[in-house]
Amino acid sequence: ITIGYIIIIVCLFASVIILNNQIRSLQQERNFLLQYNNKVETLTNNVEKFVMDMQAGQRGFVITGNEIYLEPYYKAAGEWQIEFKELYQLMADKPDQQQKLQVVRETTDLWIEEVGENAIRLKRDNDDAAIQQFYANDRGREYMQSIRNQFNDFRESEREIAQVRAEELDKQNNN
């Protein structure tokens, strides 16, 4: 009888250890998923904010002619690329998401080249007629709306991917 009790106690103890390890592993995976998603969301928001800061600085300068408005433009011009690179690298295992980010980059680069820098140059040249013509066409607004839509599409895809991963973890937990 004593040996039987010892075997039962050892088996129970082993079961508790195994169950504890499985719970810890699941918790670690869940925590990693949450941290990863937070990092992606933060980087995405930062990149979009920097691009919007560029637009605000550029427009402030065009309206006022005051160079101080270009400080956030130039600061954000460097910052968005740093954060973008980090975000792009986080997507190394998601080529579809990297492709979406590449489209964001291309659209942003077009905005900088065709709108941001061009409007600044026209204002520095005091070419008010060209500025009015430039804004009559307002390609910048179209680019910015496109960038917003691209970021929203990227975020929505990330949320769907995260949901699928969370469901997979739940299935593992239930087995």
CSV table of N, CA and C in Angstrom, one decimal:
chain,number,residue,atom,x,y,z
A,1,ILE,N,0.8,-1.2,0.0
A,1,ILE,CA,0.0,0.0,0.0
A,1,ILE,C,0.9,1.3,0.0
A,2,THR,N,1.9,1.3,0.8
A,2,THR,CA,2.8,2.5,0.9
A,2,THR,C,3.4,2.8,-0.5
A,3,ILE,N,3.9,1.8,-1.2
A,3,ILE,CA,4.5,2.0,-2.5
A,3,ILE,C,3.5,2.5,-3.5
A,4,GLY,N,2.2,2.0,-3.4
A,4,GLY,CA,1.2,2.5,-4.2
A,4,GLY,C,0.9,4.0,-4.0
A,5,TYR,N,0.9,4.4,-2.7
A,5,TYR,CA,0.7,5.9,-2.4
A,5,TYR,C,1.9,6.7,-2.9
A,6,ILE,N,3.1,6.2,-2.8
A,6,ILE,CA,4.3,6.9,-3.3
A,6,ILE,C,4.2,7.1,-4.8
A,7,ILE,N,3.8,6.0,-5.5
A,7,ILE,CA,3.7,6.1,-7.0
A,7,ILE,C,2.7,7.1,-7.3
A,8,ILE,N,1.5,7.1,-6.7
A,8,ILE,CA,0.5,8.1,-7.0
A,8,ILE,C,1.0,9.5,-6.7
A,9,ILE,N,1.6,9.7,-5.6
A,9,ILE,CA,2.1,11.1,-5.3
A,9,ILE,C,3.2,11.5,-6.3
A,10,VAL,N,4.1,10.6,-6.7
A,10,VAL,CA,5.1,10.9,-7.7
A,10,VAL,C,4.4,11.3,-9.0
A,11,CYS,N,3.4,10.5,-9.4
A,11,CYS,CA,2.7,10.8,-10.7
A,11,CYS,C,2.0,12.2,-10.6
A,12,LEU,N,1.3,12.4,-9.5
A,12,LEU,CA,0.7,13.7,-9.3
A,12,LEU,C,1.7,14.9,-9.4
A,13,PHE,N,2.8,14.7,-8.7
A,13,PHE,CA,3.8,15.7,-8.7
A,13,PHE,C,4.4,15.9,-10.1
A,14,ALA,N,4.6,14.9,-10.9
A,14,ALA,CA,5.1,15.0,-12.2
A,14,ALA,C,4.0,15.7,-13.1
A,15,SER,N,2.8,15.3,-12.9
A,15,SER,CA,1.7,16.0,-13.7
A,15,SER,C,1.6,17.5,-13.4
A,16,VAL,N,1.8,17.9,-12.1
A,16,VAL,CA,1.8,19.3,-11.8
A,16,VAL,C,2.9,20.0,-12.4
A,17,ILE,N,4.1,19.4,-12.4
A,17,ILE,CA,5.3,20.0,-13.1
A,17,ILE,C,5.1,20.2,-14.6
A,18,ILE,N,4.6,19.2,-15.2
A,18,ILE,CA,4.3,19.2,-16.7
A,18,ILE,C,3.3,20.3,-17.0
A,19,LEU,N,2.2,20.3,-16.2
A,19,LEU,CA,1.1,21.2,-16.5
A,19,LEU,C,1.6,22.7,-16.2
A,20,ASN,N,2.4,22.8,-15.2
A,20,ASN,CA,3.0,24.2,-14.9
A,20,ASN,C,3.9,24.6,-16.1
A,21,ASN,N,4.7,23.7,-16.6
A,21,ASN,CA,5.5,24.1,-17.8
A,21,ASN,C,4.7,24.5,-19.0
A,22,GLN,N,3.6,23.7,-19.2
A,22,GLN,CA,2.8,24.0,-20.4
A,22,GLN,C,2.1,25.4,-20.2
A,23,ILE,N,1.7,25.7,-19.0
A,23,ILE,CA,1.0,27.0,-18.8
A,23,ILE,C,2.0,28.1,-18.9
A,24,ARG,N,3.2,27.9,-18.4
A,24,ARG,CA,4.3,28.9,-18.5
A,24,ARG,C,4.6,29.2,-20.0
A,25,SER,N,4.7,28.1,-20.8
A,25,SER,CA,5.1,28.2,-22.2
A,25,SER,C,4.0,29.0,-22.9
A,26,LEU,N,2.7,28.7,-22.6
A,26,LEU,CA,1.6,29.4,-23.3
A,26,LEU,C,1.6,30.8,-22.9
A,27,GLN,N,1.8,31.1,-21.6
A,27,GLN,CA,1.9,32.5,-21.1
A,27,GLN,C,3.0,33.3,-21.8
A,28,GLN,N,4.1,32.6,-22.0
A,28,GLN,CA,5.3,33.3,-22.7
A,28,GLN,C,4.9,33.6,-24.1
A,29,GLU,N,4.3,32.7,-24.8
A,29,GLU,CA,3.9,32.9,-26.2
A,29,GLU,C,2.8,34.0,-26.3
A,30,ARG,N,1.9,34.0,-25.4
A,30,ARG,CA,0.9,35.1,-25.3
A,30,ARG,C,1.5,36.4,-25.1
A,31,ASN,N,2.4,36.5,-24.1
A,31,ASN,CA,3.1,37.7,-23.8
A,31,ASN,C,4.0,38.2,-25.0
A,32,PHE,N,4.6,37.3,-25.7
A,32,PHE,CA,5.4,37.7,-26.8
A,32,PHE,C,4.5,38.3,-27.9
A,33,LEU,N,3.4,37.6,-28.1
A,33,LEU,CA,2.4,38.1,-29.1
A,33,LEU,C,1.9,39.5,-28.8
A,34,LEU,N,1.6,39.7,-27.5
A,34,LEU,CA,1.1,41.1,-27.1
A,34,LEU,C,2.2,42.1,-27.3
A,35,GLN,N,3.4,41.8,-26.9
A,35,GLN,CA,4.6,42.7,-27.0
A,35,GLN,C,4.9,43.0,-28.5
A,36,TYR,N,4.8,42.0,-29.3
A,36,TYR,CA,5.1,42.2,-30.7
A,36,TYR,C,4.0,43.1,-31.3
A,37,ASN,N,2.7,42.8,-31.0
A,37,ASN,CA,1.7,43.6,-31.6
A,37,ASN,C,1.7,45.0,-31.1
A,38,ASN,N,2.1,45.3,-29.9
A,38,ASN,CA,2.3,46.6,-29.4
A,38,ASN,C,3.4,47.3,-30.1
A,39,LYS,N,4.5,46.6,-30.3
A,39,LYS,CA,5.6,47.2,-31.0
A,39,LYS,C,5.2,47.6,-32.4
A,40,VAL,N,4.6,46.7,-33.1
A,40,VAL,CA,4.1,47.0,-34.5
A,40,VAL,C,3.2,48.2,-34.5
A,41,GLU,N,2.2,48.2,-33.6
A,41,GLU,CA,1.3,49.3,-33.6
A,41,GLU,C,2.0,50.6,-33.3
A,42,THR,N,2.9,50.6,-32.3
A,42,THR,CA,3.6,51.8,-32.0
A,42,THR,C,4.4,52.4,-33.2
A,43,LEU,N,5.2,51.5,-33.8
A,43,LEU,CA,6.0,51.9,-35.0
A,43,LEU,C,5.1,52.4,-36.1
A,44,THR,N,4.0,51.7,-36.4
A,44,THR,CA,3.1,52.1,-37.4
A,44,THR,C,2.6,53.5,-37.1
A,45,ASN,N,2.1,53.7,-35.9
A,45,ASN,CA,1.6,55.0,-35.6
A,45,ASN,C,2.7,56.1,-35.6
A,46,ASN,N,3.9,55.8,-35.2
A,46,ASN,CA,5.0,56.8,-35.2
A,46,ASN,C,5.3,57.2,-36.7
A,47,VAL,N,5.4,56.2,-37.6
A,47,VAL,CA,5.8,56.5,-38.9
A,47,VAL,C,4.7,57.4,-39.5
A,48,GLU,N,3.4,57.0,-39.3
A,48,GLU,CA,2.4,57.8,-39.9
A,48,GLU,C,2.4,59.2,-39.3
A,49,LYS,N,2.6,59.3,-38.0
A,49,LYS,CA,2.7,60.7,-37.3
A,49,LYS,C,3.8,61.5,-37.9
A,50,PHE,N,5.0,60.9,-38.1
A,50,PHE,CA,6.1,61.6,-38.7
A,50,PHE,C,5.8,62.2,-40.1
A,51,VAL,N,5.1,61.4,-40.9
A,51,VAL,CA,4.7,61.8,-42.2
A,51,VAL,C,3.7,63.0,-42.1
A,52,MET,N,2.8,62.9,-41.2
A,52,MET,CA,1.8,63.9,-41.0
A,52,MET,C,2.5,65.2,-40.5
A,53,ASP,N,3.5,65.0,-39.6
A,53,ASP,CA,4.3,66.2,-39.1
A,53,ASP,C,5.0,66.9,-40.3
A,54,MET,N,5.5,66.1,-41.2
A,54,MET,CA,6.1,66.7,-42.4
A,54,MET,C,5.1,67.5,-43.2
A,55,GLN,N,4.0,67.0,-43.3
A,55,GLN,CA,2.9,67.7,-44.1
A,55,GLN,C,2.6,69.0,-43.3
A,56,ALA,N,2.4,69.0,-42.0
A,56,ALA,CA,2.0,70.1,-41.3
A,56,ALA,C,3.2,71.2,-41.3
A,57,GLY,N,4.4,70.8,-41.2
A,57,GLY,CA,5.5,71.7,-41.2
A,57,GLY,C,5.6,72.4,-42.6
A,58,GLN,N,5.5,71.6,-43.6
A,58,GLN,CA,5.6,72.1,-45.0
A,58,GLN,C,4.5,73.1,-45.3
A,59,ARG,N,3.3,72.8,-44.8
A,59,ARG,CA,2.1,73.7,-45.1
A,59,ARG,C,2.3,75.0,-44.2
A,60,GLY,N,2.8,74.8,-43.0
A,60,GLY,CA,3.0,76.0,-42.1
A,60,GLY,C,4.0,76.9,-42.8
A,61,PHE,N,5.0,76.4,-43.4
A,61,PHE,CA,6.0,77.2,-44.0
A,61,PHE,C,5.5,77.9,-45.3
A,62,VAL,N,4.7,77.1,-46.1
A,62,VAL,CA,4.1,77.7,-47.3
A,62,VAL,C,3.2,78.9,-46.9
A,63,ILE,N,2.4,78.7,-45.8
A,63,ILE,CA,1.4,79.7,-45.4
A,63,ILE,C,2.1,81.0,-44.9
A,64,THR,N,3.2,80.8,-44.0
A,64,THR,CA,3.8,81.9,-43.3
A,64,THR,C,5.1,82.3,-43.9
A,65,GLY,N,5.8,81.5,-44.6
A,65,GLY,CA,7.1,81.8,-45.0
A,65,GLY,C,8.2,81.7,-43.9
A,66,ASN,N,7.8,81.3,-42.7
A,66,ASN,CA,8.6,81.3,-41.6
A,66,ASN,C,9.4,79.9,-41.6
A,67,GLU,N,10.7,80.0,-41.6
A,67,GLU,CA,11.5,78.8,-41.7
A,67,GLU,C,11.3,77.9,-40.4
A,68,ILE,N,10.9,78.4,-39.3
A,68,ILE,CA,10.7,77.7,-38.1
A,68,ILE,C,9.8,76.5,-38.3
A,69,TYR,N,8.8,76.7,-39.2
A,69,TYR,CA,7.9,75.6,-39.5
A,69,TYR,C,8.5,74.4,-40.2
A,70,LEU,N,9.7,74.6,-40.7
A,70,LEU,CA,10.4,73.5,-41.4
A,70,LEU,C,11.2,72.6,-40.4
A,71,GLU,N,11.4,73.1,-39.2
A,71,GLU,CA,12.1,72.3,-38.2
A,71,GLU,C,11.4,70.9,-38.0
A,72,PRO,N,10.1,70.9,-37.8
A,72,PRO,CA,9.4,69.5,-37.6
A,72,PRO,C,9.5,68.8,-39.0
A,73,TYR,N,9.4,69.5,-40.1
A,73,TYR,CA,9.5,68.8,-41.4
A,73,TYR,C,10.8,68.0,-41.5
A,74,TYR,N,11.9,68.7,-41.3
A,74,TYR,CA,13.2,68.0,-41.4
A,74,TYR,C,13.5,67.0,-40.3
A,75,LYS,N,13.0,67.3,-39.1
A,75,LYS,CA,13.2,66.3,-38.1
A,75,LYS,C,12.4,65.0,-38.4
A,76,ALA,N,11.2,65.2,-38.8
A,76,ALA,CA,10.3,64.0,-39.1
A,76,ALA,C,10.8,63.3,-40.3
A,77,ALA,N,11.4,64.1,-41.3
A,77,ALA,CA,12.0,63.4,-42.5
A,77,ALA,C,13.0,62.4,-42.2
A,78,GLY,N,13.8,62.6,-41.2
A,78,GLY,CA,14.8,61.6,-40.8
A,78,GLY,C,14.2,60.5,-39.9
A,79,GLU,N,13.3,60.9,-39.0
A,79,GLU,CA,12.8,60.0,-38.0
A,79,GLU,C,11.9,58.9,-38.7
A,80,TRP,N,11.1,59.3,-39.6
A,80,TRP,CA,10.1,58.4,-40.2
A,80,TRP,C,10.9,57.2,-40.9
A,81,GLN,N,12.0,57.5,-41.4
A,81,GLN,CA,12.8,56.4,-42.1
A,81,GLN,C,13.4,55.5,-41.1
A,82,ILE,N,13.8,55.9,-40.0
A,82,ILE,CA,14.4,55.1,-39.0
A,82,ILE,C,13.3,54.1,-38.5
A,83,GLU,N,12.2,54.7,-38.1
A,83,GLU,CA,11.1,53.8,-37.6
A,83,GLU,C,10.5,52.9,-38.6
A,84,PHE,N,10.5,53.4,-39.9
A,84,PHE,CA,10.0,52.6,-41.0
A,84,PHE,C,10.9,51.4,-41.2
A,85,LYS,N,12.2,51.6,-41.1
A,85,LYS,CA,13.1,50.5,-41.3
A,85,LYS,C,12.9,49.4,-40.2
A,86,GLU,N,12.7,49.8,-39.0
A,86,GLU,CA,12.5,48.9,-37.9
A,86,GLU,C,11.2,48.1,-38.1
A,87,LEU,N,10.2,48.8,-38.5
A,87,LEU,CA,8.9,48.2,-38.8
A,87,LEU,C,9.0,47.2,-39.9
A,88,TYR,N,9.7,47.6,-41.0
A,88,TYR,CA,9.9,46.7,-42.1
A,88,TYR,C,10.6,45.4,-41.7
A,89,GLN,N,11.6,45.6,-40.9
A,89,GLN,CA,12.4,44.4,-40.4
A,89,GLN,C,11.5,43.5,-39.5
A,90,LEU,N,10.6,44.1,-38.8
A,90,LEU,CA,9.8,43.2,-38.0
A,90,LEU,C,8.9,42.3,-38.8
A,91,MET,N,8.6,42.8,-40.0
A,91,MET,CA,7.8,42.0,-40.9
A,91,MET,C,8.5,41.0,-41.8
A,92,ALA,N,9.7,40.7,-41.4
A,92,ALA,CA,10.6,39.8,-42.2
A,92,ALA,C,9.9,38.5,-42.5
A,93,ASP,N,9.1,38.0,-41.7
A,93,ASP,CA,8.4,36.7,-41.9
A,93,ASP,C,7.0,36.9,-42.6
A,94,LYS,N,6.7,38.1,-43.0
A,94,LYS,CA,5.4,38.5,-43.6
A,94,LYS,C,5.6,39.2,-44.9
A,95,PRO,N,5.9,38.6,-45.9
A,95,PRO,CA,6.2,39.3,-47.2
A,95,PRO,C,5.0,40.1,-47.7
A,96,ASP,N,3.8,39.7,-47.4
A,96,ASP,CA,2.6,40.5,-47.9
A,96,ASP,C,2.6,41.8,-47.1
A,97,GLN,N,2.9,41.8,-45.8
A,97,GLN,CA,2.9,43.0,-45.1
A,97,GLN,C,4.1,43.9,-45.5
A,98,GLN,N,5.2,43.3,-45.8
A,98,GLN,CA,6.4,44.1,-46.3
A,98,GLN,C,6.0,44.8,-47.6
A,99,GLN,N,5.3,44.1,-48.4
A,99,GLN,CA,4.8,44.7,-49.7
A,99,GLN,C,3.9,45.9,-49.5
A,100,LYS,N,3.0,45.8,-48.5
A,100,LYS,CA,2.2,46.9,-48.2
A,100,LYS,C,3.0,48.1,-47.6
A,101,LEU,N,4.0,47.7,-46.8
A,101,LEU,CA,4.9,48.8,-46.3
A,101,LEU,C,5.7,49.4,-47.5
A,102,GLN,N,6.1,48.6,-48.4
A,102,GLN,CA,6.8,49.2,-49.6
A,102,GLN,C,6.0,50.2,-50.3
A,103,VAL,N,4.7,49.9,-50.5
A,103,VAL,CA,3.8,50.8,-51.1
A,103,VAL,C,3.7,52.1,-50.3
A,104,VAL,N,3.6,52.0,-49.0
A,104,VAL,CA,3.6,53.2,-48.2
A,104,VAL,C,4.9,54.0,-48.4
A,105,ARG,N,6.0,53.3,-48.4
A,105,ARG,CA,7.3,54.0,-48.6
A,105,ARG,C,7.3,54.8,-49.9
A,106,GLU,N,6.9,54.1,-51.0
A,106,GLU,CA,6.9,54.7,-52.3
A,106,GLU,C,6.0,55.9,-52.4
A,107,THR,N,4.8,55.8,-51.8
A,107,THR,CA,3.9,56.9,-51.8
A,107,THR,C,4.4,58.1,-51.0
A,108,THR,N,5.0,57.8,-49.9
A,108,THR,CA,5.6,58.8,-49.0
A,108,THR,C,6.8,59.5,-49.8
A,109,ASP,N,7.6,58.7,-50.4
A,109,ASP,CA,8.7,59.3,-51.2
A,109,ASP,C,8.2,60.2,-52.3
A,110,LEU,N,7.1,59.7,-52.9
A,110,LEU,CA,6.5,60.6,-54.0
A,110,LEU,C,6.0,61.9,-53.4
A,111,TRP,N,5.4,61.8,-52.2
A,111,TRP,CA,4.8,63.0,-51.6
A,111,TRP,C,6.0,64.0,-51.3
A,112,ILE,N,7.1,63.4,-50.7
A,112,ILE,CA,8.2,64.3,-50.4
A,112,ILE,C,8.8,64.9,-51.6
A,113,GLU,N,9.0,64.2,-52.7
A,113,GLU,CA,9.6,64.7,-53.9
A,113,GLU,C,8.7,65.6,-54.6
A,114,GLU,N,7.4,65.2,-54.9
A,114,GLU,CA,6.6,66.0,-55.7
A,114,GLU,C,5.8,67.1,-55.0
A,115,VAL,N,5.6,66.9,-53.7
A,115,VAL,CA,4.8,67.9,-53.0
A,115,VAL,C,5.6,68.6,-51.9
A,116,GLY,N,6.1,67.9,-50.9
A,116,GLY,CA,6.8,68.5,-49.8
A,116,GLY,C,8.0,69.4,-50.3
A,117,GLU,N,9.0,68.9,-50.9
A,117,GLU,CA,10.1,69.6,-51.4
A,117,GLU,C,9.8,70.7,-52.4
A,118,ASN,N,8.9,70.3,-53.3
A,118,ASN,CA,8.5,71.2,-54.4
A,118,ASN,C,7.8,72.5,-53.8
A,119,ALA,N,6.9,72.3,-52.9
A,119,ALA,CA,6.2,73.5,-52.3
A,119,ALA,C,7.2,74.3,-51.5
A,120,ILE,N,8.1,73.7,-50.8
A,120,ILE,CA,9.1,74.5,-50.1
A,120,ILE,C,10.0,75.3,-51.0
A,121,ARG,N,10.4,74.7,-52.1
A,121,ARG,CA,11.2,75.4,-53.1
A,121,ARG,C,10.4,76.6,-53.7
A,122,LEU,N,9.1,76.3,-54.1
A,122,LEU,CA,8.3,77.4,-54.6
A,122,LEU,C,8.2,78.6,-53.6
A,123,LYS,N,8.0,78.3,-52.4
A,123,LYS,CA,7.9,79.3,-51.4
A,123,LYS,C,9.2,80.1,-51.2
A,124,ARG,N,10.3,79.4,-51.2
A,124,ARG,CA,11.6,80.0,-51.0
A,124,ARG,C,11.9,80.9,-52.2
A,125,ASP,N,11.4,80.5,-53.4
A,125,ASP,CA,11.5,81.3,-54.6
A,125,ASP,C,10.5,82.5,-54.7
A,126,ASN,N,9.6,82.6,-53.7
A,126,ASN,CA,8.6,83.6,-53.6
A,126,ASN,C,7.7,83.6,-54.9
A,127,ASP,N,7.4,82.4,-55.4
A,127,ASP,CA,6.6,82.2,-56.6
A,127,ASP,C,5.2,81.9,-56.2
A,128,ASP,N,4.5,82.9,-55.7
A,128,ASP,CA,3.1,82.8,-55.2
A,128,ASP,C,2.1,82.2,-56.3
A,129,ALA,N,2.3,82.7,-57.5
A,129,ALA,CA,1.4,82.2,-58.6
A,129,ALA,C,1.6,80.7,-58.7
A,130,ALA,N,2.8,80.2,-58.7
A,130,ALA,CA,3.1,78.8,-58.9
A,130,ALA,C,2.6,78.0,-57.7
A,131,ILE,N,2.7,78.6,-56.5
A,131,ILE,CA,2.1,77.9,-55.3
A,131,ILE,C,0.6,77.8,-55.4
A,132,GLN,N,-0.1,78.9,-55.8
A,132,GLN,CA,-1.5,78.8,-56.0
A,132,GLN,C,-1.9,77.7,-57.0
A,133,GLN,N,-1.2,77.7,-58.1
A,133,GLN,CA,-1.4,76.6,-59.1
A,133,GLN,C,-1.2,75.2,-58.5
A,134,PHE,N,-0.1,75.2,-57.8
A,134,PHE,CA,0.3,73.9,-57.2
A,134,PHE,C,-0.8,73.4,-56.3
A,135,TYR,N,-1.4,74.2,-55.4
A,135,TYR,CA,-2.4,73.8,-54.5
A,135,TYR,C,-3.8,73.7,-55.2
A,136,ALA,N,-3.9,74.3,-56.3
A,136,ALA,CA,-5.2,74.1,-57.1
A,136,ALA,C,-5.3,72.7,-57.5
A,137,ASN,N,-4.2,72.0,-57.9
A,137,ASN,CA,-4.2,70.6,-58.2
A,137,ASN,C,-4.2,69.7,-57.0
A,138,ASP,N,-3.5,70.2,-55.9
A,138,ASP,CA,-3.4,69.5,-54.6
A,138,ASP,C,-3.2,68.0,-54.6
A,139,ARG,N,-2.2,67.6,-55.3
A,139,ARG,CA,-1.8,66.2,-55.3
A,139,ARG,C,-1.4,65.7,-53.9
A,140,GLY,N,-0.9,66.7,-53.1
A,140,GLY,CA,-0.5,66.4,-51.8
A,140,GLY,C,-1.6,65.8,-51.0
A,141,ARG,N,-2.8,66.3,-51.1
A,141,ARG,CA,-3.9,65.8,-50.3
A,141,ARG,C,-4.2,64.4,-50.8
A,142,GLU,N,-4.2,64.1,-52.0
A,142,GLU,CA,-4.4,62.8,-52.6
A,142,GLU,C,-3.4,61.8,-52.0
A,143,TYR,N,-2.1,62.2,-52.0
A,143,TYR,CA,-1.0,61.4,-51.5
A,143,TYR,C,-1.3,61.1,-50.0
A,144,MET,N,-1.6,62.1,-49.3
A,144,MET,CA,-1.8,61.9,-47.8
A,144,MET,C,-3.0,61.0,-47.5
A,145,GLN,N,-4.0,61.1,-48.3
A,145,GLN,CA,-5.2,60.2,-48.1
A,145,GLN,C,-4.8,58.8,-48.5
A,146,SER,N,-4.0,58.7,-49.5
A,146,SER,CA,-3.6,57.3,-49.9
A,146,SER,C,-2.7,56.7,-48.8
A,147,ILE,N,-1.8,57.5,-48.2
A,147,ILE,CA,-0.9,57.0,-47.2
A,147,ILE,C,-1.7,56.6,-46.0
A,148,ARG,N,-2.7,57.4,-45.6
A,148,ARG,CA,-3.6,57.0,-44.5
A,148,ARG,C,-4.3,55.7,-44.7
A,149,ASN,N,-4.9,55.6,-45.9
A,149,ASN,CA,-5.6,54.3,-46.3
A,149,ASN,C,-4.6,53.1,-46.3
A,150,GLN,N,-3.4,53.3,-46.8
A,150,GLN,CA,-2.4,52.3,-46.8
A,150,GLN,C,-2.1,51.8,-45.4
A,151,PHE,N,-1.9,52.8,-44.5
A,151,PHE,CA,-1.6,52.4,-43.1
A,151,PHE,C,-2.8,51.7,-42.5
A,152,ASN,N,-4.0,52.2,-42.8
A,152,ASN,CA,-5.2,51.5,-42.2
A,152,ASN,C,-5.3,50.1,-42.7
A,153,ASP,N,-5.0,49.9,-44.0
A,153,ASP,CA,-5.0,48.5,-44.5
A,153,ASP,C,-3.9,47.6,-43.9
A,154,PHE,N,-2.8,48.2,-43.7
A,154,PHE,CA,-1.7,47.5,-43.0
A,154,PHE,C,-2.1,47.1,-41.6
A,155,ARG,N,-2.6,48.0,-40.9
A,155,ARG,CA,-3.1,47.8,-39.5
A,155,ARG,C,-4.1,46.7,-39.4
A,156,GLU,N,-5.1,46.8,-40.3
A,156,GLU,CA,-6.2,45.8,-40.3
A,156,GLU,C,-5.6,44.4,-40.6
A,157,SER,N,-4.7,44.3,-41.5
A,157,SER,CA,-4.1,43.0,-41.8
A,157,SER,C,-3.3,42.5,-40.6
A,158,GLU,N,-2.6,43.4,-39.9
A,158,GLU,CA,-1.9,43.0,-38.7
A,158,GLU,C,-2.8,42.5,-37.6
A,159,ARG,N,-4.0,43.1,-37.5
A,159,ARG,CA,-5.0,42.7,-36.5
A,159,ARG,C,-5.5,41.3,-36.8
A,160,GLU,N,-5.8,41.1,-38.1
A,160,GLU,CA,-6.3,39.8,-38.5
A,160,GLU,C,-5.2,38.7,-38.3
A,161,ILE,N,-4.0,39.0,-38.6
A,161,ILE,CA,-2.9,38.0,-38.4
A,161,ILE,C,-2.8,37.7,-36.9
A,162,ALA,N,-2.9,38.7,-36.0
A,162,ALA,CA,-2.8,38.6,-34.6
A,162,ALA,C,-3.9,37.7,-34.1
A,163,GLN,N,-5.1,38.0,-34.6
A,163,GLN,CA,-6.3,37.2,-34.2
A,163,GLN,C,-6.2,35.8,-34.5
A,164,VAL,N,-5.7,35.5,-35.7
A,164,VAL,CA,-5.4,34.1,-36.1
A,164,VAL,C,-4.4,33.4,-35.2
A,165,ARG,N,-3.4,34.1,-34.9
A,165,ARG,CA,-2.3,33.6,-34.0
A,165,ARG,C,-2.9,33.3,-32.6
A,166,ALA,N,-3.7,34.2,-32.1
A,166,ALA,CA,-4.3,34.1,-30.8
A,166,ALA,C,-5.3,32.9,-30.7
A,167,GLU,N,-6.0,32.7,-31.8
A,167,GLU,CA,-6.9,31.5,-31.9
A,167,GLU,C,-6.1,30.2,-31.9
A,168,GLU,N,-4.9,30.2,-32.6
A,168,GLU,CA,-4.1,29.1,-32.6
A,168,GLU,C,-3.6,28.7,-31.2
A,169,LEU,N,-3.2,29.8,-30.5
A,169,LEU,CA,-2.8,29.6,-29.1
A,169,LEU,C,-3.9,29.0,-28.2
A,170,ASP,N,-5.1,29.5,-28.5
A,170,ASP,CA,-6.2,29.0,-27.7
A,170,ASP,C,-6.5,27.5,-28.0
A,171,LYS,N,-6.3,27.1,-29.3
A,171,LYS,CA,-6.5,25.7,-29.7
A,171,LYS,C,-5.4,24.9,-29.0
A,172,GLN,N,-4.2,25.4,-29.0
A,172,GLN,CA,-3.1,24.6,-28.3
A,172,GLN,C,-3.5,24.4,-26.8
A,173,ASN,N,-4.0,25.4,-26.2
A,173,ASN,CA,-4.4,25.4,-24.8
A,173,ASN,C,-5.5,24.4,-24.5
A,174,ASN,N,-6.4,24.3,-25.5
A,174,ASN,CA,-7.5,23.4,-25.3
A,174,ASN,C,-7.2,21.9,-25.6
A,175,ASN,N,-6.1,21.7,-26.1
A,175,ASN,CA,-5.7,20.3,-26.5
A,175,ASN,C,-4.9,19.6,-25.3
